[in-house]
PDB file of C-alpha atoms in Angstrom:
ATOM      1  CA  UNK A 181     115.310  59.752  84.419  1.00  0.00           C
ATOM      2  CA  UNK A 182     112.088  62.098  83.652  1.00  0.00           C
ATOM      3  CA  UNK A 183     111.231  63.551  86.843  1.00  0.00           C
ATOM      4  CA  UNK A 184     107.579  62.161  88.180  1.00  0.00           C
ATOM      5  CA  UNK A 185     105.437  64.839  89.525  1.00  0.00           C
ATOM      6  CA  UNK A 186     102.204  64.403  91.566  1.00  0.00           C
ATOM      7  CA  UNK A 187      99.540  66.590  90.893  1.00  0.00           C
ATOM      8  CA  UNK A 188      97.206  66.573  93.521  1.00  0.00           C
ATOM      9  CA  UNK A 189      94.438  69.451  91.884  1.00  0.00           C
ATOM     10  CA  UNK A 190      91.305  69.942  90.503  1.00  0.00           C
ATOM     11  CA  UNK A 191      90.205  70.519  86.901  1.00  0.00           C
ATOM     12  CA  UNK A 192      89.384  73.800  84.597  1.00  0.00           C
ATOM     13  CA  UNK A 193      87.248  72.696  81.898  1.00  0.00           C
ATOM     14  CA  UNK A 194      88.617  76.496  80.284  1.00  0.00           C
ATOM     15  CA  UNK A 195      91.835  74.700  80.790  1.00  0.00           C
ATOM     16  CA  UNK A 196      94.185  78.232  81.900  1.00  0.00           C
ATOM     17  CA  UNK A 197      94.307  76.792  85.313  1.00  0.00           C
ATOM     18  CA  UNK A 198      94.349  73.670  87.906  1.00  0.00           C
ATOM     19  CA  UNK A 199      95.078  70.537  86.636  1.00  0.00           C
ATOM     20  CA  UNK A 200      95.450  71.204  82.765  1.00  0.00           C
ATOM     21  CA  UNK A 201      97.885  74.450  83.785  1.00  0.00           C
ATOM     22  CA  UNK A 202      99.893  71.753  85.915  1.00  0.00           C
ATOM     23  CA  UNK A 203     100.428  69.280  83.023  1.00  0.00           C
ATOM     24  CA  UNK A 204     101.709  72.280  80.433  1.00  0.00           C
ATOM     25  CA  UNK A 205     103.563  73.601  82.663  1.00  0.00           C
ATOM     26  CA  UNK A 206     105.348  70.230  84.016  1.00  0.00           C
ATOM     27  CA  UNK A 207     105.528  68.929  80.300  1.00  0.00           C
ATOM     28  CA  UNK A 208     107.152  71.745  79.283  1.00  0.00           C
ATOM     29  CA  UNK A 209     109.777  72.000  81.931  1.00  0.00           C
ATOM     30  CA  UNK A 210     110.836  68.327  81.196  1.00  0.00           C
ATOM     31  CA  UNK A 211     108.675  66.362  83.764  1.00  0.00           C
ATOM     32  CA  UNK A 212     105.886  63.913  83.455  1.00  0.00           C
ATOM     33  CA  UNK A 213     102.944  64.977  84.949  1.00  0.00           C
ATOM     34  CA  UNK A 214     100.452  62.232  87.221  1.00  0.00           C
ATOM     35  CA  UNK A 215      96.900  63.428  88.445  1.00  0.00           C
ATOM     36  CA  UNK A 216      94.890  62.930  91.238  1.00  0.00           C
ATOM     37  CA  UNK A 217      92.012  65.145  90.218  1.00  0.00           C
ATOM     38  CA  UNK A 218      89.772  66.648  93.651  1.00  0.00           C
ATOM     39  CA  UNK A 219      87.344  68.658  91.712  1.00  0.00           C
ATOM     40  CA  UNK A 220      85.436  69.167  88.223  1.00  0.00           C
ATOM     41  CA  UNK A 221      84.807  72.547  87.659  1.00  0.00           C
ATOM     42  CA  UNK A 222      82.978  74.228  84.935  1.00  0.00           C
ATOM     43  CA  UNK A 223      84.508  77.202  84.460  1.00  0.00           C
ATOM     44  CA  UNK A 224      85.636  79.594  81.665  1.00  0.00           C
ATOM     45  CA  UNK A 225      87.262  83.011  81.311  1.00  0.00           C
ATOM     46  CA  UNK A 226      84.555  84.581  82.903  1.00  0.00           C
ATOM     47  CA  UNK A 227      83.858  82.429  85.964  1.00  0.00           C
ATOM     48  CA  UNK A 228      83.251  79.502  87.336  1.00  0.00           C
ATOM     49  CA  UNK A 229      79.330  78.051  86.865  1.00  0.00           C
ATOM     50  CA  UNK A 230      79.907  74.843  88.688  1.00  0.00           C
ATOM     51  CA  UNK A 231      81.578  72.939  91.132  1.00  0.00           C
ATOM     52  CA  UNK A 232      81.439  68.791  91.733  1.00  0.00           C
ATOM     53  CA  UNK A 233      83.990  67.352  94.097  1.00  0.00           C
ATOM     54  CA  UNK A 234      85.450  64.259  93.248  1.00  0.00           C
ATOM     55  CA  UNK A 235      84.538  61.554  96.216  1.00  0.00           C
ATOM     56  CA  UNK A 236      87.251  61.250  98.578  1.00  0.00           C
ATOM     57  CA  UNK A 237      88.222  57.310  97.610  1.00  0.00           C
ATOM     58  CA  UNK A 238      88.497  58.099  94.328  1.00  0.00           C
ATOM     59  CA  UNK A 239      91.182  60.522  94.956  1.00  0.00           C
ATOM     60  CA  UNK A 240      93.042  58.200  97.313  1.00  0.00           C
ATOM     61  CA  UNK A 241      92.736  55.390  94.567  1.00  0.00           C
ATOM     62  CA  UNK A 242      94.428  57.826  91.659  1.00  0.00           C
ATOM     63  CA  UNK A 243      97.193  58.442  94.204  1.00  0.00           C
ATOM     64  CA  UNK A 244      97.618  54.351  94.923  1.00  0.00           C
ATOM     65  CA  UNK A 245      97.623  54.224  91.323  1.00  0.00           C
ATOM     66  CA  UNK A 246     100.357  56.103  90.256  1.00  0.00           C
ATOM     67  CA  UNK A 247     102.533  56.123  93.108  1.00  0.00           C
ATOM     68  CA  UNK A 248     102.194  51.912  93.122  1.00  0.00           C
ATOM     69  CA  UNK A 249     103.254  51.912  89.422  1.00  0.00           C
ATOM     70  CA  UNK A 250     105.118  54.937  88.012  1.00  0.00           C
ATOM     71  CA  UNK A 251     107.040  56.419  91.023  1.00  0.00           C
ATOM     72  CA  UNK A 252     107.064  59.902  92.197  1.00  0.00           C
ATOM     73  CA  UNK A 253     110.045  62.117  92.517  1.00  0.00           C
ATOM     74  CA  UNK A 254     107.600  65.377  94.067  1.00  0.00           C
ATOM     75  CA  UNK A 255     104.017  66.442  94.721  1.00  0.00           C
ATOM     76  CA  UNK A 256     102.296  69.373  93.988  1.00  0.00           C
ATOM     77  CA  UNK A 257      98.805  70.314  95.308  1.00  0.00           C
ATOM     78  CA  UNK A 258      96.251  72.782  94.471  1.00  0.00           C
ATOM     79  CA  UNK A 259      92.910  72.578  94.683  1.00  0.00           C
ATOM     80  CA  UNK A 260      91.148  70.582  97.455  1.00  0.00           C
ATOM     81  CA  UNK A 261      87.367  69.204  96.727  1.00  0.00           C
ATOM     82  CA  UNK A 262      86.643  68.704 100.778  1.00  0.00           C
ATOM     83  CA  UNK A 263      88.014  69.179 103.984  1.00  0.00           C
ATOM     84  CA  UNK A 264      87.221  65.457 104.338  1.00  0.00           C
ATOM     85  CA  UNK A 265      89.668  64.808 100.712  1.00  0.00           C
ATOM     86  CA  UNK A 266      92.441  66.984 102.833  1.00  0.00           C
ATOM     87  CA  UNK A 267      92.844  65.066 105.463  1.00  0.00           C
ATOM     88  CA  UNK A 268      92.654  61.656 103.643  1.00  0.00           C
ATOM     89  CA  UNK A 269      95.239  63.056 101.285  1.00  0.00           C
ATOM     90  CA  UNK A 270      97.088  64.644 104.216  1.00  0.00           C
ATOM     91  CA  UNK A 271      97.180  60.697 105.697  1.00  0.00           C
ATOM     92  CA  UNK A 272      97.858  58.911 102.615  1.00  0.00           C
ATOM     93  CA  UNK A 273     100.823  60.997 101.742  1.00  0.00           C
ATOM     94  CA  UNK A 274     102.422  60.897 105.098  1.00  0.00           C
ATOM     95  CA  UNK A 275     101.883  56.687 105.152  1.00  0.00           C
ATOM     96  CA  UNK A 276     103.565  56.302 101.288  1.00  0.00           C
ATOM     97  CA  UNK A 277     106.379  58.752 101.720  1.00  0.00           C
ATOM     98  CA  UNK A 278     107.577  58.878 105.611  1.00  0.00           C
ATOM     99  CA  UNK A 279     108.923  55.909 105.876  1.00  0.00           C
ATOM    100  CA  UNK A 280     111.874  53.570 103.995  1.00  0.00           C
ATOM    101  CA  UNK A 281     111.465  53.818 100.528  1.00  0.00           C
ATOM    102  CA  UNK A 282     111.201  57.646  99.491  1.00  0.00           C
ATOM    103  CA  UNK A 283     113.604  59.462  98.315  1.00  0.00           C
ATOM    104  CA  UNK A 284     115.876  60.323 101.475  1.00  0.00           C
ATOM    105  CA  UNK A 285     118.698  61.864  98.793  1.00  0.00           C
ATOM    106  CA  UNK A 286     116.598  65.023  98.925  1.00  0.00           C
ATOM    107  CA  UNK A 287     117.133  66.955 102.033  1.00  0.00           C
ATOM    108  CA  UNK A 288     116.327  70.858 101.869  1.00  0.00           C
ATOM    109  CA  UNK A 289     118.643  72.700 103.571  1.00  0.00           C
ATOM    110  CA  UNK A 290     116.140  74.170 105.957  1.00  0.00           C
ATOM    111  CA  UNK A 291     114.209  71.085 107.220  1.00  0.00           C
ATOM    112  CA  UNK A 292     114.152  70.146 110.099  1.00  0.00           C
ATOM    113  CA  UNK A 293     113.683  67.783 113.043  1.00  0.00           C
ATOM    114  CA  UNK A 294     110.659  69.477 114.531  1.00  0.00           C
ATOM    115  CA  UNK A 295     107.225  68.184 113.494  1.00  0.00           C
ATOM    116  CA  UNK A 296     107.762  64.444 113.894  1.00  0.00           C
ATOM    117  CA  UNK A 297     106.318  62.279 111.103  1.00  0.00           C
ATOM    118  CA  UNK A 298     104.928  64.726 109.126  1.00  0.00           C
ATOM    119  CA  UNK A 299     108.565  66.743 108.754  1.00  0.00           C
ATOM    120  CA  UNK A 300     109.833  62.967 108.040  1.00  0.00           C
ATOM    121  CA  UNK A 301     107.594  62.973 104.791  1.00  0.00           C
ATOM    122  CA  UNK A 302     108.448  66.532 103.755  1.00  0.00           C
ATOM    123  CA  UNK A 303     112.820  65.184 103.909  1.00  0.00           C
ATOM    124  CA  UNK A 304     111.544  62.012 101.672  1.00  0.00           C
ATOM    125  CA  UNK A 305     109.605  63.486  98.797  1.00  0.00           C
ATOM    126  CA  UNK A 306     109.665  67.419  98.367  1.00  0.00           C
ATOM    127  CA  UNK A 307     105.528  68.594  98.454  1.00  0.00           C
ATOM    128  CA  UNK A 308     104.703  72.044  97.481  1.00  0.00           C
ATOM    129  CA  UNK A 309     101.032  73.425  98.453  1.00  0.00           C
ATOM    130  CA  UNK A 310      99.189  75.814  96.256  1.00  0.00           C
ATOM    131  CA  UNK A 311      96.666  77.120  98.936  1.00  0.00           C
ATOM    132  CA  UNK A 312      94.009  77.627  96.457  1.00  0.00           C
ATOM    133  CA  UNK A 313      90.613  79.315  97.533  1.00  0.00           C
ATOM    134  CA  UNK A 314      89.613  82.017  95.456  1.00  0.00           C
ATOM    135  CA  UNK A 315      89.761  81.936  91.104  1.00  0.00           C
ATOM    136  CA  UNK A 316      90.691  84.975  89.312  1.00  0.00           C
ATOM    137  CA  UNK A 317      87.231  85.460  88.429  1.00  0.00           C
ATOM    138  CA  UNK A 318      86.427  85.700  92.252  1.00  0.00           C
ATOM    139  CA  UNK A 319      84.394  82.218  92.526  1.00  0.00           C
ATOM    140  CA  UNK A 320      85.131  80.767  95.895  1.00  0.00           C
ATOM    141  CA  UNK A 321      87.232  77.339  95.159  1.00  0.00           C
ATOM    142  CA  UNK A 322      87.025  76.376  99.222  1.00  0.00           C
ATOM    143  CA  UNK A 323      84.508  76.384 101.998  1.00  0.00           C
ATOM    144  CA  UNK A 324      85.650  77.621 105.241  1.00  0.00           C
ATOM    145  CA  UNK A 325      85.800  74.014 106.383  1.00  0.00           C
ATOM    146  CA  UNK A 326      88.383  72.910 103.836  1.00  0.00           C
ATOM    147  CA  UNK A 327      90.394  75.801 104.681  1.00  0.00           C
ATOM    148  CA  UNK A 328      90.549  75.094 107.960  1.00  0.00           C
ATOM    149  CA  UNK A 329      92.419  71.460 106.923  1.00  0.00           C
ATOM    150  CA  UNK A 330      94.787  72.947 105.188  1.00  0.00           C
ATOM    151  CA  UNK A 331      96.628  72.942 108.283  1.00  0.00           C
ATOM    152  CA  UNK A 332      96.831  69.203 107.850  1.00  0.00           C
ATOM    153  CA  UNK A 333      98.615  69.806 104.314  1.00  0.00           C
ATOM    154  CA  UNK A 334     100.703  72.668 105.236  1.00  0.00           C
ATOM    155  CA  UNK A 335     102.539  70.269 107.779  1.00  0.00           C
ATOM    156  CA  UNK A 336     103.654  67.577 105.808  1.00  0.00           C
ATOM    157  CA  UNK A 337     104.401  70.366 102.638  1.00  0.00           C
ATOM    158  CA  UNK A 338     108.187  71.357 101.790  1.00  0.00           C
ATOM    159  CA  UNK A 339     107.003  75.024 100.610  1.00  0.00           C
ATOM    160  CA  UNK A 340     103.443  76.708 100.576  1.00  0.00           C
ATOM    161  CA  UNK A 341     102.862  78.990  98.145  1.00  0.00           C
ATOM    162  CA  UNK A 342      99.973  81.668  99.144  1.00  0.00           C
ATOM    163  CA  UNK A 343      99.295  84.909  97.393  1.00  0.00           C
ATOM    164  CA  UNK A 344      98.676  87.744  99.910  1.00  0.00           C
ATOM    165  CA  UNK A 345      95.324  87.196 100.399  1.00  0.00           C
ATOM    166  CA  UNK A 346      95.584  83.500 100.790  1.00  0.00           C
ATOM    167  CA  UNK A 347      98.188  84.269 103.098  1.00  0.00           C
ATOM    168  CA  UNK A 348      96.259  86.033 105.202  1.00  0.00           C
ATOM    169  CA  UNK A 349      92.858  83.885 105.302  1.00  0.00           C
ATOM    170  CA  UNK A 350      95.603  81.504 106.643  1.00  0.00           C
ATOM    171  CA  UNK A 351      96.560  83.645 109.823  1.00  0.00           C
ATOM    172  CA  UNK A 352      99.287  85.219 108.530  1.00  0.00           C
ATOM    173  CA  UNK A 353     103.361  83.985 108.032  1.00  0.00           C
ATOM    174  CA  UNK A 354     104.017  83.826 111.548  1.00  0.00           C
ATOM    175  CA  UNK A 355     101.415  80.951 111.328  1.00  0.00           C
ATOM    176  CA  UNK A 356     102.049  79.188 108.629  1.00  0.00           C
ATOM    177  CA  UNK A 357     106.083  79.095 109.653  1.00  0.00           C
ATOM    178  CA  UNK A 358     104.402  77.688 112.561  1.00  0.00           C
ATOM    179  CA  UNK A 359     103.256  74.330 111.207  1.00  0.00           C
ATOM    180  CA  UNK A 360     106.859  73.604 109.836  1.00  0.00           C
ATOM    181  CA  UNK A 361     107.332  74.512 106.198  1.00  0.00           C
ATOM    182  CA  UNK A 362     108.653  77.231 103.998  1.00  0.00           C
ATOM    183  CA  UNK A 363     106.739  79.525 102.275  1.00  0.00           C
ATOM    184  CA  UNK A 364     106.848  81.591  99.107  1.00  0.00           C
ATOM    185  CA  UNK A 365     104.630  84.929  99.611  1.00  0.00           C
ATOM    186  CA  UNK A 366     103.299  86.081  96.053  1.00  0.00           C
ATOM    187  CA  UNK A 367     103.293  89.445  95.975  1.00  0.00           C
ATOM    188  CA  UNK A 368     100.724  89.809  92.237  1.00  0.00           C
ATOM    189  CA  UNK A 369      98.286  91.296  94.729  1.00  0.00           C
ATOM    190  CA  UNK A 370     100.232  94.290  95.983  1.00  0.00           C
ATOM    191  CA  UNK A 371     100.059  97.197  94.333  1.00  0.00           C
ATOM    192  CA  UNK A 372     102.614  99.422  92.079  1.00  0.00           C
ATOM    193  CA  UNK A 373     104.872  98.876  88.822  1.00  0.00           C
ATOM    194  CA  UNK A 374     106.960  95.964  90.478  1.00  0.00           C
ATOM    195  CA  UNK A 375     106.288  92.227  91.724  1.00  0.00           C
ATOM    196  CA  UNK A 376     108.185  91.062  94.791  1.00  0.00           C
ATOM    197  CA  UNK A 377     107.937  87.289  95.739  1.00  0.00           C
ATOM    198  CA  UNK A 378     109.316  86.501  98.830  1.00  0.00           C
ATOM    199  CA  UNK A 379     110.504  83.226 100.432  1.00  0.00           C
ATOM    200  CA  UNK A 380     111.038  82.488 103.960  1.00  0.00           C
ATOM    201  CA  UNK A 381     112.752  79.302 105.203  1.00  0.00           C
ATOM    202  CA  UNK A 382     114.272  78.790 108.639  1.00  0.00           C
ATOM    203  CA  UNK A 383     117.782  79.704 106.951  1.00  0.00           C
ATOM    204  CA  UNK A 384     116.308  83.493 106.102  1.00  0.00           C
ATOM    205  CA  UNK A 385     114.769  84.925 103.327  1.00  0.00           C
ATOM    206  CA  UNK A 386     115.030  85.543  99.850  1.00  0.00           C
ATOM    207  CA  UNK A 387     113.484  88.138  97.419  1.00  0.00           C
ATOM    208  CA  UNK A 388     112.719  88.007  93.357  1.00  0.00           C
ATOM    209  CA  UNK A 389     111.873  91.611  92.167  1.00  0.00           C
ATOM    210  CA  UNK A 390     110.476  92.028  88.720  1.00  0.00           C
ATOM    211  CA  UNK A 391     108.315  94.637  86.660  1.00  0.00           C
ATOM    212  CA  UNK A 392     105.019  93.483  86.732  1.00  0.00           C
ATOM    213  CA  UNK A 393     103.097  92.566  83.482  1.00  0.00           C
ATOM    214  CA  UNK A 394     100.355  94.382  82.669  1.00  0.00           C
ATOM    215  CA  UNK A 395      97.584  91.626  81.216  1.00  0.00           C
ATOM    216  CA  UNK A 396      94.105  90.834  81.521  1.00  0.00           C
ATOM    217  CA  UNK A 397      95.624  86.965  80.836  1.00  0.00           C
ATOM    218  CA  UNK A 398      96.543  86.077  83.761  1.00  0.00           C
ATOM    219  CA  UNK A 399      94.452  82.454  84.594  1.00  0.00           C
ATOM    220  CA  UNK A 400      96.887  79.998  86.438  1.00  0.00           C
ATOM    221  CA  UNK A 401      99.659  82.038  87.268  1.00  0.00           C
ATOM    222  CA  UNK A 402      99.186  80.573  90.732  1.00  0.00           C
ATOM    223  CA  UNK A 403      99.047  76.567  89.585  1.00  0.00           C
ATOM    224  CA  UNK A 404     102.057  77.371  86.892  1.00  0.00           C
ATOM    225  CA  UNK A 405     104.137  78.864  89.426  1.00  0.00           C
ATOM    226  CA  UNK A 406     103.453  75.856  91.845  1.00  0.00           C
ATOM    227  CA  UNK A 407     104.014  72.822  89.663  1.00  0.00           C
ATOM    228  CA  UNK A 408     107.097  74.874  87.906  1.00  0.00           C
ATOM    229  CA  UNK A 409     108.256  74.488  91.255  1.00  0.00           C
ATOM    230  CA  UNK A 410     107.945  71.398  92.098  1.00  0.00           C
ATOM    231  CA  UNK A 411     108.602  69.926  88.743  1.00  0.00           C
ATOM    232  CA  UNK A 412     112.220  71.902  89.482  1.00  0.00           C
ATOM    233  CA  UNK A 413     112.414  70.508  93.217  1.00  0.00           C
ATOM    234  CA  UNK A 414     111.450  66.496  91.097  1.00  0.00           C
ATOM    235  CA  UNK A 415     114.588  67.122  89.104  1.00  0.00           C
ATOM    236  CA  UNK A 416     116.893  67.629  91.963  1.00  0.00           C
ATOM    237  CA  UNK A 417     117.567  71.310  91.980  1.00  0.00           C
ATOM    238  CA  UNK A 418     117.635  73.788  95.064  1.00  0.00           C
ATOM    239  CA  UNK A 419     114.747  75.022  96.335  1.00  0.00           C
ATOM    240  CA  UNK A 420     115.577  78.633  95.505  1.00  0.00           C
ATOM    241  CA  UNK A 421     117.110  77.462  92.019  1.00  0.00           C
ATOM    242  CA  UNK A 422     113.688  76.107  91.091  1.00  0.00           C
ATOM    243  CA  UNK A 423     111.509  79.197  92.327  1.00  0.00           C
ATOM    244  CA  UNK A 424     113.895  81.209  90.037  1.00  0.00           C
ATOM    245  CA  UNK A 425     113.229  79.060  86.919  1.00  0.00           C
ATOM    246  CA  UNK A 426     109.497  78.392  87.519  1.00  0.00           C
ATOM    247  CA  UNK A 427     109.089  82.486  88.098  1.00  0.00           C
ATOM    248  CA  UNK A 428     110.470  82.817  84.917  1.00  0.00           C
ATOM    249  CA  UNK A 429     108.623  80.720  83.386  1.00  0.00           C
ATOM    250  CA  UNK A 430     105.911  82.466  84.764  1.00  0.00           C
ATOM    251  CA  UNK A 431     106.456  85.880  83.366  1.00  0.00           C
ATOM    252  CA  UNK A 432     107.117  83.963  79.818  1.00  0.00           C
ATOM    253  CA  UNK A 433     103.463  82.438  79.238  1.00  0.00           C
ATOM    254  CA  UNK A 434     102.150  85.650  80.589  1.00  0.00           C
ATOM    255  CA  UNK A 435     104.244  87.476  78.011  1.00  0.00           C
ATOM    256  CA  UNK A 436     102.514  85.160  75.483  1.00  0.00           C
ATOM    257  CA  UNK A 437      99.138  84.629  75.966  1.00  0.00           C
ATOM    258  CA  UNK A 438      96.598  83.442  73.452  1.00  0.00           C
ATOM    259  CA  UNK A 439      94.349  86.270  74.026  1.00  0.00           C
ATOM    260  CA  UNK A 440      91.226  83.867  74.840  1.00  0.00           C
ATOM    261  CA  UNK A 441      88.481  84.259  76.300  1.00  0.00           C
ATOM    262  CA  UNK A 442      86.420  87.522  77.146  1.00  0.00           C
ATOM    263  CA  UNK A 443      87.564  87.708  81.123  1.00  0.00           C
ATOM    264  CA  UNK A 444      90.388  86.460  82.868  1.00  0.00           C
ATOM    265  CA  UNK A 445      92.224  84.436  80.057  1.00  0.00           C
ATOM    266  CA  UNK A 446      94.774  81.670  79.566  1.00  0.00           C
ATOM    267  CA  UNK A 447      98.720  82.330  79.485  1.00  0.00           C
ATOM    268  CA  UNK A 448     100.664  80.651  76.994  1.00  0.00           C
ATOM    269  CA  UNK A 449     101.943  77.977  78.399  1.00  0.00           C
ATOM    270  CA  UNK A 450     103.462  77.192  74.957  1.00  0.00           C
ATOM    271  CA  UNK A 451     105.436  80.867  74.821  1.00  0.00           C
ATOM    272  CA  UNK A 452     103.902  81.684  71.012  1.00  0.00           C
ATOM    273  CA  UNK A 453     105.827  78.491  69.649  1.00  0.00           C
ATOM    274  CA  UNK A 454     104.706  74.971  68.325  1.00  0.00           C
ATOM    275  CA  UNK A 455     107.185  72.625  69.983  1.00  0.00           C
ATOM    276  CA  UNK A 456     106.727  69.959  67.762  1.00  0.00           C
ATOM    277  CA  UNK A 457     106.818  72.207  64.950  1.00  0.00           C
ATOM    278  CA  UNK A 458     110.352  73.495  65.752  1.00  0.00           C
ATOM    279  CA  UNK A 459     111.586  70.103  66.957  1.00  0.00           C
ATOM    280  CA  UNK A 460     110.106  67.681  64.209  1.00  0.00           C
ATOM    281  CA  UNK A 461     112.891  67.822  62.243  1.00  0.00           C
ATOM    282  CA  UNK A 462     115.278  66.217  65.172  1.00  0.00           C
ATOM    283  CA  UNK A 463     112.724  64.169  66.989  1.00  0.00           C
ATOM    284  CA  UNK A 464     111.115  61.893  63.907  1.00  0.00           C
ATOM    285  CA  UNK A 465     112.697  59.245  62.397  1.00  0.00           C
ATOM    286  CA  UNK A 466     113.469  59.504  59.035  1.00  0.00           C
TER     287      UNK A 466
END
């Protein structure tokens, strides 16, 4: 079956990141991509002009929605309208997936029994949190109070995915390792001709080492990564497995891009190719 993915986000009317980067990126790696959107933004290439987060029961009720009807196999979360929307979401997603009825098949290797209910959920229903506070244009995506709940999320989350200086606006790894899950350390950020990513589980840690690519087209790395992830992690395959695949994917819509925009544009989430185009000739009926 198609693996049902969660995305818990907000949206980029430019569409190279949040929500519309999610569903690319899931429909391209197989899944079928769900939305719970937290935030409108109005944003393009060259910032972001506006910001309207979406009320708190209205992001509950697109979660009941979905997960009432279609299913989900994993959850992916980026953006976060409100500290208020974190800890609702934090609570809703802990009371759906905890108890009987998730997906108990899916144990990561590294989880354990610390952390109570919230570790319970993360054993059900693999979540992976995008920690997102900053764009690439340098708009501020989260007030310091919203922030500060992302403690909430990072409990009940399977991996968090920071870049360094999310990482650090978040205490540090020591910290986050504290509250229970995993976490993948982007290393974009750091400087020189290489790219190390680095996850850390209770079981050790691994390292992906790759040139880095030099491009001004960079929107949504963070949100592809992410929901390549957790689309992966949806479909059954091991946690390092999926990092691996959605990396790559990764460095292949940044290899492609569309060359939008005057700032900070899209990758190509489509890698240069019409899919329908090259697949017509299989997929319609005669």
């Amino acid at each position: 079956m198609t693996a049902r993915l969660l995305i818990i986000a907000g949206s980029d009317s430019g569409g190279g990141a949040g929500i519309q980067a999610d569903i690319k990126t899931v429909t391209m790696l197989g899944g079928h991509a769900m939305t719970a959107i937290t935030a409108i933004t109005a944003q393009n290439t060259l910032g972001v002009q506006a910001v309207h987060p979406v009320p708190t029961d209205i992001v509950l009720a697109q979660i009941d929605s979905v997960v009432a009807d279609i299913g989900v196999d994993a959850v992916k979360i980026g953006m976060i309208g409100s500290a208020e929307t974190a800890n609702a979401v934090a609570d809703r997603l802990t009371s759906m997936f905890s108890r009987e009825g998730g997906s108990p098949d899916w144990t990561p290797a590294f989880a354990g029994e610390q952390g109570g209910e919230d570790r319970r959920l993360a054993r059900h229903i693999p979540i992976i949190f995008d920690p997102v506070m900053i764009a690439s244009s340098g708009s501020v995506l989260a007030a310091p109070d919203t922030i500060a709940a992302f403690a909430r999320l990072m409990r009940i989350a399977t991996l968090v995915t920071p870049n360094l200086p999310e990482l650090a606006a978040l205490g540090g790894e020591a910290a986050v390792r504290a509250l229970g899950p995993a976490v993948l350390i982007k290393g974009g950020h750091a400087e020189g001709p290489f790219v190390t990513d680095r996850l850390v589980t209770d079981a050790g840690e691994t390292l992906w080492t790759n040139p880095r690519i030099e491009t001004r087209h960079a929107h949504g790395t963070g949100c592809t990564l992410a929901s390549g992830i957790a689309t992966g992690l949806g479909q059954g395959m091991p946690l390092d497995a999926a990092i691996a695949r959605a990396i790559a994917f990764v460095r292949a819509a940044l290899a492609q891009p569309p060359g939008l925009g005057a700032g900070h544009g899209p990758m190509g989430h489509a890698l240069g190719v019409s899919p329908f185009d090259q697949l017509k000739d299989r997929t319609c009926p005669a």
